[in-house]
Amino acid sequence: MLLKKISFSICFTLLFIWQPLSCQQFAAISAERQSEKIAQSKQITQTSAQPLTLYQPLQRLQWEGETSKTGIAYFPIEGLPDISVSEADLDIARRSQDPKLVAKTLAALGLSHHLQGEYDKAIDYYQQALNIARNLDSTLETTLLGNLGLAHVQSGNYYAEAVDYLAQYLTATQDRKKLQAFGNLANAYFGTDLYVKAIELHQKRLTLSRKFKDQVSEAKTFSDLGMVYQALGERAKAIQYQEQALTLAQNIKNQSIESLALGNLGVIYQSQRNYAKSTEYQQKRLTLTRQLQDLRGEAEALGNLGGIAYFQGNYQEAIAQYEQAWNIAWNKLRDADLIYRIRGNQGLIYAQMGNSDKALEFYGQYLRYAASRSNRREEGIARINAAAVRFQSGNLDAAAKNLQAAIETWESLRSRLGNNDSFKVSIFETQNSPYSNLQSVLVAQNQPEAALEISERGRARAFAELLDRRLSGLSSRKETPRSPLASLTIAQIKQIAQKRRATLVEYSIIPAQFNVNGKLETRESELLIWVIQPTGTVTLRRVDLKPLWQCQDAQPCAPEELSDIVSLGRATLNEDSQATQDAAHPLRRLHELLIQPISDLLPQDPNAQVVFVPHRSLLLVPFTALQDAKGKFLIEQHTISISPSIQVLDLTDQLRKKLETISQKQTEKQPSDALIIGNPVMPKVVTEVGEPPEQLPPLPGSEQEAKAISQMLKSSALVGEAATKSNVLQRMNRARLIHLATHGLMGDFAGLGVPGAIALAPDTIATGKPSLEENGLLTANEIFDLKLNAELVVLSACNTGRGRITGDGVVGLSRALIAAQVPSVVVSLWAVPDEATALLMTEFYRNLQQQPNKAQALRQAMLTTMKQYPAPLNWAAFMLIGETH
């Protein structure tokens, strides 16, 4: 969806996602939202916080090949003797001195044990047969490679040998057999948590399936891709692929794949707390599996229905469903993988019922099994859940040890994603709970500094690793992966504050689980605020967030979370200070929650540096516009900048020093010290799905802004037809300062999970030739791969500071620019008015010419603009991310 600068010559009402509201509109919407929340929340009462626990859905990988009656996949062996052969038959074969007969007899013994689920014995016989067949029978050799790979992965060994055998099988197979080979190898990579390789191979299989017009293989591939994206936390893509699998399976009447897709969709919707839809899909699957007499599918559907009952607080129903599933898994399938996953989930129920001994017994069984199979993902889940029980029972040391082990286990998963930044960001979205839980444990143990270390360790990790890689000269995503970057110690955090002579303020929103209206829900529980002063002193202040959403004495109330207050605050930015004197005003409430608890720790000198390190929804807070009880805005009292983490702040300082070193080595200045863009001839953009592209409206105010700044900096501005995408790209890497006054867009135009784009003139304007590739949009994904030499980039466009909010920070234009090695970026949080922005920007550059501190220059520009345009809408949108010098 398009978000753009405000131009006073054209009305853009229909194109805005967000518009500032009048007092009357705000009051009406607030009342409406309040009544809705009261209706939904009349029964919310005081409940105690419980650490986050994790539910493990019952899903399975579908291995390719022939399938036995017990559901074991294998490859049949051509010309094989009766697989009921015995050791006596092997002795006869050996006495015959016929190596081919010996190899096939060994293969038969291996397959016999394989189909009985005796994988270790099967592997031993297969390996003996392979050693002989390698020099005698290429067909047998190929089949044995496939079966060896399957036996390893089905036994839970996903590592080197399994992947190696399946890779060799893929190389040796031809034509349609490659479909199964691609599927098994991709699933093996998924099982070993190498998601990038899994997606790569599944995509190759998808292409090959369509080439051979094999719709069964195509449907299976859709389902498998959906599981990978689900593990990465990319639920929209996961749903898309599972729905494609379901539709195709129904069209070709393949009920086996239909059953898997139904179950997978149910699991995804359950993770989104859409229990009605989840129940619908699981019930459909249960009916279908019973028609098909698919016992494992039936057990999975029953177990997942038990999970839904657990989240809805129906514990006895959940236990009954799990017991039915366990009886099938134990008595009819003897499937250890399913048995122990069920036990792990049952542990959640007993923990909620207060039976900690039973919960820990089941968690222990689940943990030992997961560890024996080297399943890092599930091992982490078991440790996190056991830690929650230990925490609730007061055993904080045991809880901390379990959580530390879980963090280390899950961090090893991220290290296996190579240099794929997008996947690292996505998977971290599934890995937040041990970090927040451990912070709670450490605070309870009166270890605030250790808790700060964990807070840092649990944010912007992919971003920090990316910057570390760029600083080392590894700019390509395809470079050999480096060892994971170590997170900061408390000593290093203190040194950063001392070195910068800055006050660092780091926020951490701690979620917990609560029983709300009989249902288990995750809500904000506490806000931790660390202040690290220039002396190195660390102070922790705690804010209870439960009163925002809990109701007292079962009375009706309007529950809120921080994100609600942030949204309301952004909706009232057109009001001046006189209109915000009410203590209930959201900008006042945000000040009360975020600033007042630490106000005595902030510097008295308004020129002293304060660096805010927000978390989650706080990344969209306009800190400069927060108001104290006297009506003073925060920018009037402090010089402010923002960073997604303290470690990223330190890395941007290293970027600055690197640029200074390069500059000192140059004997001559670059041909152009400043690149200033204003009001390009606008490209055509699709603003609504299914609608034809529309040309973005011109921004004459931005052109005036660019020309004024260029005169001040004694440079030239690229405007109109001259500001083509190719022209800008040619000059970007030479510029020391880049100023872009144009439209900012929020869509993920590259489809790679990195939203945001800057509108430039299409190259067709200059060449007169149509080009689908050069559409004039400079996307965040394209910026991500650039190597810039700019010390500062200013995006004087709308919403350029926004993007996808993640545990890794805001994924969008600002992150892409810093990844392109720009140490300081100025971006906006909302749609900015032309006239006020032009004033603010010219004042910013005028101040910057007089003194080099970017944060102080921006502060003075805001104070000047405030005098002429008092409402925060006009001056508070811009924020400095990264370096101030």
Short mmCIF file of C-alpha atoms in Angstrom, two decimals, residues 573-806:
data_model
loop_
_atom_site.label_atom_id
_atom_site.label_comp_id
_atom_site.label_asym_id
_atom_site.label_seq_id
_atom_site.Cartn_x
_atom_site.Cartn_y
_atom_site.Cartn_z
CA LEU A 573 0.07 14.26 16.29
CA ASN A 574 -1.78 17.14 14.63
CA GLU A 575 -2.64 18.55 18.06
CA ASP A 576 -0.40 21.22 19.57
CA SER A 577 0.82 21.27 23.16
CA GLN A 578 -2.25 23.13 24.39
CA ALA A 579 -4.49 20.30 23.17
CA THR A 580 -2.53 17.59 24.94
CA GLN A 581 -2.73 18.76 28.56
CA ASP A 582 -5.08 15.92 29.53
CA ALA A 583 -3.13 13.34 31.56
CA ALA A 584 -4.91 10.58 29.63
CA HIS A 585 -3.56 11.82 26.30
CA PRO A 586 -1.49 9.02 24.69
CA LEU A 587 1.66 11.17 24.30
CA ARG A 588 1.43 11.98 28.01
CA ARG A 589 0.76 8.35 28.91
CA LEU A 590 3.75 7.17 26.86
CA HIS A 591 5.92 9.69 28.70
CA GLU A 592 4.55 8.39 32.00
CA LEU A 593 5.37 4.79 31.07
CA LEU A 594 8.65 5.21 29.18
CA ILE A 595 10.36 8.35 30.52
CA GLN A 596 9.02 9.26 33.95
CA PRO A 597 10.39 6.10 35.67
CA ILE A 598 13.92 7.06 34.55
CA SER A 599 13.71 10.86 34.44
CA ASP A 600 16.08 11.24 37.41
CA LEU A 601 18.72 9.23 35.53
CA LEU A 602 18.66 11.30 32.33
CA PRO A 603 21.16 14.14 31.80
CA GLN A 604 20.30 17.69 32.81
CA ASP A 605 22.25 19.20 29.91
CA PRO A 606 19.91 19.28 26.87
CA ASN A 607 22.93 18.90 24.55
CA ALA A 608 24.04 15.63 26.18
CA GLN A 609 23.42 12.54 24.08
CA VAL A 610 20.55 10.16 24.92
CA VAL A 611 20.33 7.02 22.79
CA PHE A 612 17.06 5.11 23.01
CA VAL A 613 17.11 1.39 22.22
CA PRO A 614 13.40 0.54 21.76
CA HIS A 615 11.80 -2.90 21.65
CA ARG A 616 8.95 -4.23 19.52
CA SER A 617 6.05 -1.72 19.31
CA LEU A 618 8.26 0.95 20.91
CA LEU A 619 10.22 1.10 17.66
CA LEU A 620 7.39 3.30 16.31
CA VAL A 621 7.29 5.67 19.28
CA PRO A 622 7.95 9.33 18.40
CA PHE A 623 10.23 9.87 21.43
CA THR A 624 10.83 13.53 20.55
CA ALA A 625 7.08 14.26 20.91
CA LEU A 626 6.50 12.64 24.31
CA GLN A 627 5.17 15.17 26.82
CA ASP A 628 5.74 15.47 30.54
CA ALA A 629 3.19 16.69 33.08
CA LYS A 630 4.26 20.32 32.48
CA GLY A 631 3.59 20.05 28.75
CA LYS A 632 7.27 19.99 27.75
CA PHE A 633 8.20 17.81 24.79
CA LEU A 634 11.12 15.45 25.29
CA ILE A 635 13.10 17.07 22.45
CA GLU A 636 13.05 20.34 24.42
CA GLN A 637 14.95 18.60 27.22
CA HIS A 638 17.23 16.10 25.47
CA THR A 639 19.27 15.40 22.34
CA ILE A 640 17.92 12.11 21.00
CA SER A 641 18.98 9.36 18.63
CA ILE A 642 17.80 5.77 18.12
CA SER A 643 19.45 2.37 17.68
CA PRO A 644 17.97 -1.15 17.38
CA SER A 645 20.58 -2.45 19.85
CA ILE A 646 23.65 -1.27 21.72
CA GLN A 647 25.80 -3.64 19.66
CA VAL A 648 24.46 -2.19 16.40
CA LEU A 649 25.25 1.27 17.81
CA ASP A 650 28.84 0.18 18.37
CA LEU A 651 29.04 -1.29 14.88
CA THR A 652 27.78 1.94 13.28
CA ASP A 653 30.59 3.71 15.12
CA GLN A 654 33.01 1.29 13.47
CA LEU A 655 31.40 2.07 10.10
CA ARG A 656 32.00 5.78 10.71
CA LYS A 657 35.65 5.20 11.59
CA LYS A 658 36.11 3.03 8.51
CA LEU A 659 34.74 5.81 6.30
CA GLU A 660 37.01 8.36 7.97
CA THR A 661 40.03 6.13 7.30
CA ILE A 662 39.08 5.79 3.63
CA SER A 663 38.57 9.56 3.36
CA GLN A 664 41.97 10.32 4.90
CA LYS A 665 43.71 8.02 2.42
CA GLN A 666 42.20 9.80 -0.57
CA THR A 667 44.34 12.55 -2.04
CA GLU A 668 41.45 14.19 -3.83
CA LYS A 669 37.82 14.68 -3.01
CA GLN A 670 35.20 12.61 -4.71
CA PRO A 671 33.66 14.24 -7.83
CA SER A 672 30.47 14.88 -5.87
CA ASP A 673 30.33 15.23 -2.09
CA ALA A 674 26.54 15.50 -2.00
CA LEU A 675 23.78 13.74 -3.93
CA ILE A 676 20.51 15.63 -3.60
CA ILE A 677 17.32 14.30 -5.20
CA GLY A 678 14.00 16.14 -5.34
CA ASN A 679 10.67 15.46 -7.02
CA PRO A 680 11.71 13.00 -9.76
CA VAL A 681 9.34 12.35 -12.65
CA MET A 682 7.27 9.81 -10.78
CA PRO A 683 6.97 6.13 -11.74
CA LYS A 684 3.78 4.14 -12.05
CA VAL A 685 3.06 1.93 -9.06
CA VAL A 686 0.37 -0.64 -8.22
CA THR A 687 -1.24 0.78 -5.09
CA GLU A 688 -4.01 -1.81 -4.78
CA VAL A 689 -3.76 -5.52 -5.53
CA GLY A 690 -5.48 -6.32 -8.82
CA GLU A 691 -5.61 -2.70 -9.90
CA PRO A 692 -3.60 -1.23 -12.80
CA PRO A 693 -0.53 0.84 -11.91
CA GLU A 694 -1.04 4.54 -11.32
CA GLN A 695 1.55 7.29 -11.64
CA LEU A 696 2.50 8.81 -8.31
CA PRO A 697 1.63 12.51 -8.07
CA PRO A 698 4.45 15.08 -8.30
CA LEU A 699 5.91 16.76 -5.21
CA PRO A 700 6.77 20.36 -6.10
CA GLY A 701 7.55 21.15 -2.46
CA SER A 702 10.20 18.45 -2.44
CA GLU A 703 11.81 19.97 -5.52
CA GLN A 704 12.02 23.36 -3.82
CA GLU A 705 13.46 21.67 -0.74
CA ALA A 706 16.16 19.91 -2.78
CA LYS A 707 17.14 23.11 -4.63
CA ALA A 708 17.37 25.10 -1.40
CA ILE A 709 19.57 22.48 0.22
CA SER A 710 21.79 22.16 -2.86
CA GLN A 711 22.40 25.93 -2.84
CA MET A 712 23.28 25.81 0.84
CA LEU A 713 25.72 22.91 0.27
CA LYS A 714 27.06 24.44 -2.96
CA SER A 715 26.06 21.41 -4.93
CA SER A 716 23.53 20.59 -7.65
CA ALA A 717 20.23 18.79 -7.30
CA LEU A 718 18.84 16.02 -9.49
CA VAL A 719 15.19 16.82 -10.12
CA GLY A 720 12.52 15.81 -12.61
CA GLU A 721 13.74 13.75 -15.57
CA ALA A 722 17.36 13.88 -14.42
CA ALA A 723 16.63 11.88 -11.26
CA THR A 724 16.42 8.49 -13.00
CA LYS A 725 17.13 5.34 -11.09
CA SER A 726 20.25 4.50 -13.10
CA ASN A 727 21.58 8.05 -12.78
CA VAL A 728 21.08 8.00 -9.01
CA LEU A 729 22.70 4.58 -8.63
CA GLN A 730 25.76 5.69 -10.61
CA ARG A 731 26.30 8.60 -8.21
CA MET A 732 25.27 7.05 -4.91
CA ASN A 733 28.50 5.21 -4.19
CA ARG A 734 30.58 8.40 -4.66
CA ALA A 735 28.51 10.71 -2.46
CA ARG A 736 29.42 11.61 1.10
CA LEU A 737 25.90 12.86 1.78
CA ILE A 738 22.68 11.66 0.18
CA HIS A 739 19.38 13.52 0.47
CA LEU A 740 16.28 11.97 -1.09
CA ALA A 741 13.16 14.16 -1.18
CA THR A 742 10.53 12.02 -2.91
CA HIS A 743 7.80 9.47 -2.25
CA GLY A 744 8.47 6.67 0.21
CA LEU A 745 6.56 3.42 -0.26
CA MET A 746 5.94 0.60 2.18
CA GLY A 747 5.32 -2.45 -0.02
CA ASP A 748 7.61 -5.48 -0.35
CA PHE A 749 8.14 -4.86 -4.05
CA ALA A 750 10.91 -7.45 -4.42
CA GLY A 751 8.92 -10.13 -2.57
CA LEU A 752 11.94 -10.96 -0.41
CA GLY A 753 10.68 -9.92 3.00
CA VAL A 754 12.38 -6.48 2.95
CA PRO A 755 9.63 -3.84 2.58
CA GLY A 756 10.19 -0.29 1.42
CA ALA A 757 11.13 1.62 -1.74
CA ILE A 758 12.13 5.10 -2.86
CA ALA A 759 10.43 6.55 -5.94
CA LEU A 760 12.83 7.73 -8.67
CA ALA A 761 12.32 8.56 -12.34
CA PRO A 762 12.08 5.44 -14.53
CA ASP A 763 14.89 5.09 -17.05
CA THR A 764 12.28 4.92 -19.79
CA ILE A 765 11.92 8.68 -19.33
CA ALA A 766 15.46 9.17 -20.61
CA THR A 767 15.67 6.36 -23.15
CA GLY A 768 12.11 6.30 -24.42
CA LYS A 769 12.30 2.51 -24.38
CA PRO A 770 10.01 0.42 -22.18
CA SER A 771 11.66 -1.61 -19.45
CA LEU A 772 9.92 -3.86 -16.98
CA GLU A 773 12.99 -4.05 -14.75
CA GLU A 774 13.74 -0.35 -14.51
CA ASN A 775 10.47 0.84 -13.02
CA GLY A 776 11.98 3.73 -11.11
CA LEU A 777 11.64 2.11 -7.67
CA LEU A 778 14.81 1.79 -5.65
CA THR A 779 13.80 -1.00 -3.29
CA ALA A 780 15.15 -1.69 0.18
CA ASN A 781 16.34 -5.05 -1.09
CA GLU A 782 18.42 -3.35 -3.80
CA ILE A 783 19.87 -0.87 -1.31
CA PHE A 784 20.74 -3.80 0.94
CA ASP A 785 23.26 -5.08 -1.62
CA LEU A 786 24.94 -1.70 -2.27
CA LYS A 787 28.23 -0.56 -0.79
CA LEU A 788 27.90 3.16 -0.11
CA ASN A 789 30.49 5.66 1.09
CA ALA A 790 28.01 8.17 2.50
CA GLU A 791 28.43 9.38 6.07
CA LEU A 792 24.76 10.41 6.18
CA VAL A 793 21.61 9.55 4.23
CA VAL A 794 18.47 11.62 4.79
CA LEU A 795 15.21 10.14 3.53
CA SER A 796 12.98 13.19 3.34
CA ALA A 797 10.03 11.03 2.39
CA CYS A 798 7.08 9.55 4.23
CA ASN A 799 7.22 6.50 6.50
CA THR A 800 10.84 5.72 5.60
CA GLY A 801 11.51 4.73 9.21
CA ARG A 802 8.73 2.19 9.19
CA GLY A 803 8.74 -1.40 7.98
CA ARG A 804 8.24 -4.88 9.37
CA ILE A 805 8.58 -4.83 13.17
CA THR A 806 10.65 -7.82 14.32
#
